[in-house]
């Protein structure tokens, strides 16, 4: 845009304060973000706040910057910086675990971080297909409670989406496991699982909180804190927090898909 | 998948140790109860400049995962 002197006017982008703090964390960690990545992260931050999902979120991992240092950073706060364990390939498209020993540790133990049994949500976005026999995200509690996303962990068409319960419901889904994958519980007895274009309510399950073992991505944490069922789906987003209503989670899903599309990662 | 074969002592020496910013070793056990670890070529470059570079001289072999009991 030209000013009155016919000179190009600098376009000033005003970033959200929390987005700016995230940028600073990335820089302090030795990473860097492109302008496009900053703009996308800023838009995602504003979308979370507009949807009413910011406050209840504990961790939002945008997986930006193309390096382990940058992708480990939590957009929501300076807490719960993640760690990469085992083999990963990092790029502007996300972090791809090797399917043999690679996983991202959020370090978040559902209890005591999110102690309300009836309020829990977790989400991921993978932009290459998840593997058969693998979990995309999750942990098993010492009391047998599950928080798991494993779209084809049982076989090439069946898997689990489980939220704060000991009850296992097998989900048949013949399509490739990719895109937005999430669960959200806001009440006892039911929760909703989401894919990019669909969502389904799962009912008749008891609630309890998974404790002791942190939620990991690209695999699942299991009894004794042994991580297994390693995935190969390239990770481009992660979320952990209190439960989100269906309306709010659908807003977040839309925002995350927009986020990925704006960066050419959908 | 081809990986680096480790003795138990070697595995204990690196398991959970940081080799680069926010990047940690993770070892897994094979069907024959042998410890393995795996790196990308980029990770090998990073490890070469650490005190753990000896791992890159460990023998390599084909990893067959132990059939782990299902999480559920």
Coordinates of C-alpha atoms in Angstrom, one line a residue:
Chain A
X1 CA 0.0 0.0 0.0
X2 CA 1.4 3.4 -1.0
X3 CA 1.3 6.4 1.4
X4 CA 0.6 9.9 0.2
X5 CA 4.2 10.3 -0.9
X6 CA 3.9 7.3 -3.3
X7 CA 6.2 5.3 -1.1
X8 CA 5.4 1.9 0.1
X9 CA 3.9 2.0 3.6
X10 CA 5.1 -0.6 6.0
X11 CA 2.3 -2.9 6.9
X12 CA 2.2 -3.3 10.7
X13 CA 0.9 -6.6 12.0
X14 CA -0.4 -6.5 15.5
X15 CA 0.0 -9.8 17.2
X16 CA -1.9 -11.1 20.3
X17 CA 0.2 -10.8 23.5
X18 CA 0.0 -14.6 24.1
X19 CA 1.1 -15.3 20.5
X20 CA 4.1 -12.9 21.0
X21 CA 5.0 -14.7 24.2
X22 CA 5.0 -18.0 22.3
X23 CA 7.2 -16.5 19.5
X24 CA 9.7 -15.4 22.3
X25 CA 9.7 -18.9 23.7
X26 CA 10.5 -20.4 20.3
X27 CA 13.4 -17.8 19.8
X28 CA 14.7 -18.5 23.3
X29 CA 14.8 -22.2 22.6
X30 CA 17.0 -21.6 19.6
X31 CA 14.2 -22.0 17.0
X32 CA 12.7 -19.5 14.5
X33 CA 9.4 -18.9 12.8
X34 CA 8.6 -17.5 9.4
X35 CA 6.2 -14.6 9.1
X36 CA 3.6 -17.0 7.7
X37 CA 4.0 -19.2 10.7
X38 CA 3.7 -16.3 13.1
X39 CA 0.6 -15.1 11.4
X40 CA -1.0 -18.6 11.5
X41 CA -0.1 -19.0 15.1
X42 CA -1.6 -15.6 15.9
X43 CA -4.8 -16.5 14.0
X44 CA -5.0 -19.8 15.9
X45 CA -4.6 -18.0 19.2
X46 CA -7.3 -15.5 18.4
X47 CA -9.6 -18.4 17.3
X48 CA -9.1 -20.2 20.6
X49 CA -10.0 -17.1 22.5
X50 CA -13.0 -16.3 20.3
X51 CA -14.3 -19.8 20.7
X52 CA -13.9 -19.7 24.5
X53 CA -11.4 -22.5 24.5
X54 CA -8.2 -20.6 25.5
X55 CA -8.6 -20.5 29.3
X56 CA -9.4 -24.2 29.7
X57 CA -6.5 -25.3 27.4
X58 CA -3.4 -26.6 29.2
X59 CA -1.3 -27.1 26.1
X60 CA -1.6 -26.1 22.4
X61 CA 1.3 -27.4 20.3
X62 CA 1.3 -25.8 16.8
X63 CA 4.4 -27.8 15.7
X64 CA 5.9 -24.9 13.9
X65 CA 9.4 -23.9 13.0
X66 CA 10.8 -27.0 11.4
X67 CA 13.0 -28.0 14.4
X68 CA 12.7 -30.0 17.6
X69 CA 13.4 -26.8 19.6
X70 CA 10.6 -24.8 18.0
X71 CA 8.1 -27.6 17.9
X72 CA 8.5 -28.5 21.5
X73 CA 7.1 -25.1 22.6
X74 CA 3.6 -24.8 24.0
X75 CA 1.5 -21.9 22.5
X76 CA -0.6 -21.6 25.6
X77 CA 2.1 -21.0 28.2
X78 CA 5.7 -21.6 29.2
X79 CA 4.6 -24.8 31.0
X80 CA 4.6 -28.3 29.6
X81 CA 7.3 -27.8 27.0
X82 CA 7.4 -31.1 25.2
X83 CA 10.3 -33.4 24.4
X84 CA 11.1 -35.5 21.4
X85 CA 12.2 -39.1 22.1
X86 CA 13.6 -41.5 19.6
X87 CA 13.6 -40.9 15.8
X88 CA 11.8 -38.0 14.2
X89 CA 12.1 -36.1 10.9
X90 CA 11.4 -32.4 11.3
X91 CA 10.2 -30.1 8.6
X92 CA 7.9 -27.1 8.0
X93 CA 5.2 -29.7 7.6
X94 CA 5.5 -31.1 11.1
X95 CA 7.3 -33.8 13.0
X96 CA 7.2 -37.3 11.6
X97 CA 7.9 -40.1 14.1
X98 CA 9.7 -43.2 12.7
X99 CA 7.1 -45.7 13.8
X100 CA 9.7 -47.7 15.7
X101 CA 10.9 -45.7 18.7
X102 CA 9.8 -42.0 18.2
X103 CA 7.3 -40.2 20.4
X104 CA 6.6 -36.7 21.7
X105 CA 6.1 -36.4 25.4
X106 CA 3.8 -33.6 26.5
X107 CA 4.8 -34.3 30.1
X108 CA 1.2 -33.8 31.1
X109 CA -0.3 -36.2 33.5
X110 CA -4.1 -36.0 33.3
X111 CA -4.2 -36.3 37.1
X112 CA -3.4 -34.0 38.8
X113 CA -3.2 -31.4 35.9
X114 CA -6.8 -32.0 34.8
X115 CA -8.4 -33.7 37.8
X116 CA -12.1 -33.3 36.9
X117 CA -13.2 -36.7 35.6
X118 CA -15.9 -35.1 33.5
X119 CA -13.9 -32.4 31.8
X120 CA -11.1 -33.5 29.4
X121 CA -10.3 -32.9 25.8
X122 CA -7.3 -33.9 23.6
X123 CA -6.7 -33.5 20.0
X124 CA -4.1 -34.0 17.3
X125 CA -3.7 -33.2 13.6
X126 CA -1.6 -35.6 11.5
X127 CA -1.0 -34.8 7.8
X128 CA 0.2 -38.2 6.7
X129 CA -1.7 -41.4 7.4
X130 CA -1.4 -43.0 10.8
X131 CA -0.2 -46.6 10.9
X132 CA -2.3 -49.8 11.5
X133 CA -1.5 -51.0 15.0
X134 CA -0.5 -47.5 16.2
X135 CA -1.8 -44.9 18.6
X136 CA -1.7 -41.3 17.5
X137 CA -1.9 -40.0 21.1
X138 CA -2.6 -41.1 24.6
X139 CA -1.8 -42.7 27.9
X140 CA -3.1 -45.4 30.2
X141 CA -3.6 -44.6 33.8
X142 CA -2.4 -46.8 36.6
X143 CA -6.0 -47.4 37.5
X144 CA -6.9 -48.8 34.1
X145 CA -8.3 -45.5 32.8
X146 CA -7.7 -44.8 29.2
X147 CA -7.2 -41.6 27.2
X148 CA -6.3 -42.8 23.7
X149 CA -6.6 -41.9 20.1
X150 CA -5.7 -44.9 17.9
X151 CA -7.9 -44.8 14.8
X152 CA -6.6 -48.1 13.3
X153 CA -4.8 -49.6 16.3
X154 CA -6.9 -52.8 16.4
X155 CA -6.6 -53.5 12.6
X156 CA -6.8 -51.6 9.3
X157 CA -10.4 -50.6 9.9
X158 CA -10.9 -50.5 13.7
X159 CA -9.5 -48.6 16.6
X160 CA -10.2 -46.6 19.7
X161 CA -11.1 -43.1 20.7
X162 CA -11.3 -43.1 24.5
X163 CA -11.7 -40.3 27.0
X164 CA -11.3 -40.6 30.8
X165 CA -12.9 -44.0 31.1
X166 CA -12.1 -47.7 31.7
X167 CA -14.8 -48.6 29.1
X168 CA -13.4 -49.6 25.7
X169 CA -15.6 -49.0 22.6
X170 CA -14.3 -50.3 19.3
X171 CA -14.8 -47.8 16.5
X172 CA -15.0 -49.1 12.9
X173 CA -13.6 -46.5 10.5
X174 CA -12.4 -47.8 7.2
X175 CA -11.0 -44.5 6.0
X176 CA -7.3 -43.5 6.4
X177 CA -6.5 -42.1 9.8
X178 CA -5.3 -38.5 9.2
X179 CA -6.4 -34.9 9.7
X180 CA -8.0 -33.7 12.9
X181 CA -8.5 -36.4 15.6
X182 CA -10.0 -35.5 19.0
X183 CA -12.1 -36.5 21.9
X184 CA -13.9 -34.3 24.4
X185 CA -15.9 -35.0 27.5
X186 CA -18.0 -32.5 29.4
X187 CA -20.2 -34.9 31.4
X188 CA -20.4 -38.3 32.9
X189 CA -21.6 -41.1 30.7
X190 CA -20.7 -39.8 27.3
X191 CA -18.1 -38.1 25.2
X192 CA -17.6 -37.2 21.6
X193 CA -14.8 -38.2 19.2
X194 CA -14.0 -36.1 16.1
X195 CA -12.4 -36.5 12.8
X196 CA -11.9 -33.7 10.2
X197 CA -15.4 -33.9 8.8
X198 CA -17.3 -36.1 11.3
X199 CA -18.0 -36.5 15.0
X200 CA -19.8 -39.3 17.0
X201 CA -21.0 -39.5 20.5
X202 CA -20.0 -42.5 22.5
X203 CA -22.3 -43.3 25.4
X204 CA -22.6 -45.7 28.3
X205 CA -19.2 -45.4 29.8
X206 CA -18.0 -44.7 33.4
X207 CA -15.6 -41.9 34.0
X208 CA -12.4 -41.8 35.9
X209 CA -9.2 -40.0 35.6
X210 CA -6.1 -41.5 34.1
X211 CA -3.1 -40.8 36.4
X212 CA 0.6 -41.4 36.6
X213 CA 1.6 -41.6 33.0
X214 CA 2.0 -38.5 30.8
X215 CA 0.1 -38.2 27.5
X216 CA 2.4 -38.8 24.5
X217 CA 1.9 -38.2 20.8
X218 CA 2.9 -40.5 18.0
X219 CA 2.5 -43.5 20.3
X220 CA 0.8 -44.3 23.6
X221 CA 2.1 -44.4 27.2
X222 CA 1.1 -47.6 28.8
X223 CA 1.2 -49.5 32.1
X224 CA 4.5 -48.8 33.9
X225 CA 5.2 -45.8 31.8
X226 CA 6.4 -47.9 28.8
X227 CA 5.7 -46.2 25.6
X228 CA 4.6 -48.3 22.6
X229 CA 2.5 -48.7 19.6
X230 CA 4.5 -46.2 17.7
X231 CA 2.9 -44.3 14.8
X232 CA 4.3 -42.8 11.6
X233 CA 1.7 -40.1 11.0
X234 CA 3.4 -36.7 10.8
X235 CA 2.3 -34.6 13.7
X236 CA 1.2 -31.0 12.9
X237 CA -0.8 -30.1 16.1
X238 CA -1.6 -31.1 19.6
X239 CA -4.1 -30.0 22.3
X240 CA -4.8 -31.0 25.8
X241 CA -7.2 -29.3 28.2
X242 CA -10.5 -29.3 29.9
X243 CA -13.5 -30.6 28.2
X244 CA -15.0 -28.5 25.3
X245 CA -18.6 -28.5 24.4
X246 CA -19.5 -29.8 20.9
X247 CA -20.0 -26.2 19.6
X248 CA -16.6 -25.1 20.9
X249 CA -14.7 -28.2 19.7
X250 CA -16.2 -27.8 16.3
X251 CA -14.9 -24.2 16.3
X252 CA -11.5 -25.4 17.3
X253 CA -11.6 -28.1 14.6
X254 CA -12.4 -25.5 12.0
X255 CA -9.6 -23.2 13.3
X256 CA -7.0 -26.0 13.3
X257 CA -7.9 -27.0 9.7
X258 CA -7.7 -23.4 8.6
X259 CA -4.3 -23.2 10.4
X260 CA -3.0 -26.2 8.6
X261 CA -4.4 -25.1 5.2
X262 CA -2.9 -21.6 5.5
X263 CA 0.5 -23.2 5.9
X264 CA 0.1 -25.8 3.1
X265 CA 0.0 -28.6 5.7
X266 CA -3.5 -29.8 5.4
Chain B
X1 CA 14.1 -51.6 10.3
X2 CA 17.9 -51.4 10.7
X3 CA 19.0 -50.0 14.1
X4 CA 21.9 -49.8 16.4
X5 CA 22.4 -52.8 18.7
X6 CA 23.1 -51.9 22.3
X7 CA 24.2 -53.9 25.3
X8 CA 22.2 -53.4 28.4
X9 CA 24.9 -51.2 29.9
X10 CA 25.0 -49.1 26.7
X11 CA 21.2 -48.8 26.7
X12 CA 21.3 -47.7 30.4
X13 CA 23.9 -45.1 29.5
X14 CA 21.8 -43.3 26.9
X15 CA 18.2 -44.0 27.7
X16 CA 16.4 -40.7 28.4
X17 CA 19.6 -38.7 27.9
X18 CA 19.4 -35.5 25.8
X19 CA 21.5 -35.5 22.7
X20 CA 20.3 -32.2 21.2
X21 CA 17.9 -29.5 22.3
X22 CA 14.6 -31.1 23.2
X23 CA 15.7 -34.4 21.6
X24 CA 16.3 -37.5 23.8
X25 CA 17.5 -41.1 23.2
X26 CA 14.8 -43.8 23.3
X27 CA 15.7 -47.5 23.2
X28 CA 13.4 -50.3 22.4
X29 CA 13.7 -54.1 23.0
X30 CA 13.5 -56.6 20.2
X31 CA 11.8 -60.0 20.0
X32 CA 15.1 -61.5 20.9
X33 CA 15.4 -59.3 24.0
X34 CA 18.1 -57.2 22.4
X35 CA 18.1 -53.4 22.9
X36 CA 18.1 -51.2 19.8
X37 CA 18.0 -47.5 19.1
X38 CA 17.3 -45.6 15.9
X39 CA 18.3 -42.2 14.4
X40 CA 17.6 -40.2 11.3
X41 CA 20.6 -39.1 9.3
X42 CA 20.0 -35.6 10.7
X43 CA 20.0 -36.9 14.2
X44 CA 23.3 -38.8 13.6
X45 CA 24.9 -35.5 12.6
X46 CA 23.9 -34.0 15.9
X47 CA 25.0 -37.1 18.0
X48 CA 28.4 -37.0 16.3
X49 CA 29.2 -33.8 18.2
X50 CA 28.2 -35.1 21.6
X51 CA 29.8 -37.4 24.3
X52 CA 27.4 -40.1 23.1
X53 CA 29.0 -40.3 19.6
X54 CA 30.2 -43.8 20.5
X55 CA 26.7 -45.0 19.8
X56 CA 27.3 -44.5 16.1
X57 CA 30.0 -47.1 16.3
X58 CA 27.7 -49.8 17.7
X59 CA 26.9 -52.6 15.4
X60 CA 23.7 -52.5 13.3
X61 CA 21.1 -55.1 12.8
X62 CA 17.5 -55.8 11.8
X63 CA 15.1 -54.9 14.5
X64 CA 12.1 -57.2 15.0
X65 CA 9.8 -55.8 17.6
X66 CA 8.7 -57.9 20.5
X67 CA 5.0 -58.6 20.3
X68 CA 4.0 -56.3 23.1
X69 CA 0.8 -57.0 24.9
X70 CA -2.0 -54.8 23.7
X71 CA -2.5 -51.7 25.7
X72 CA -6.1 -52.6 26.0

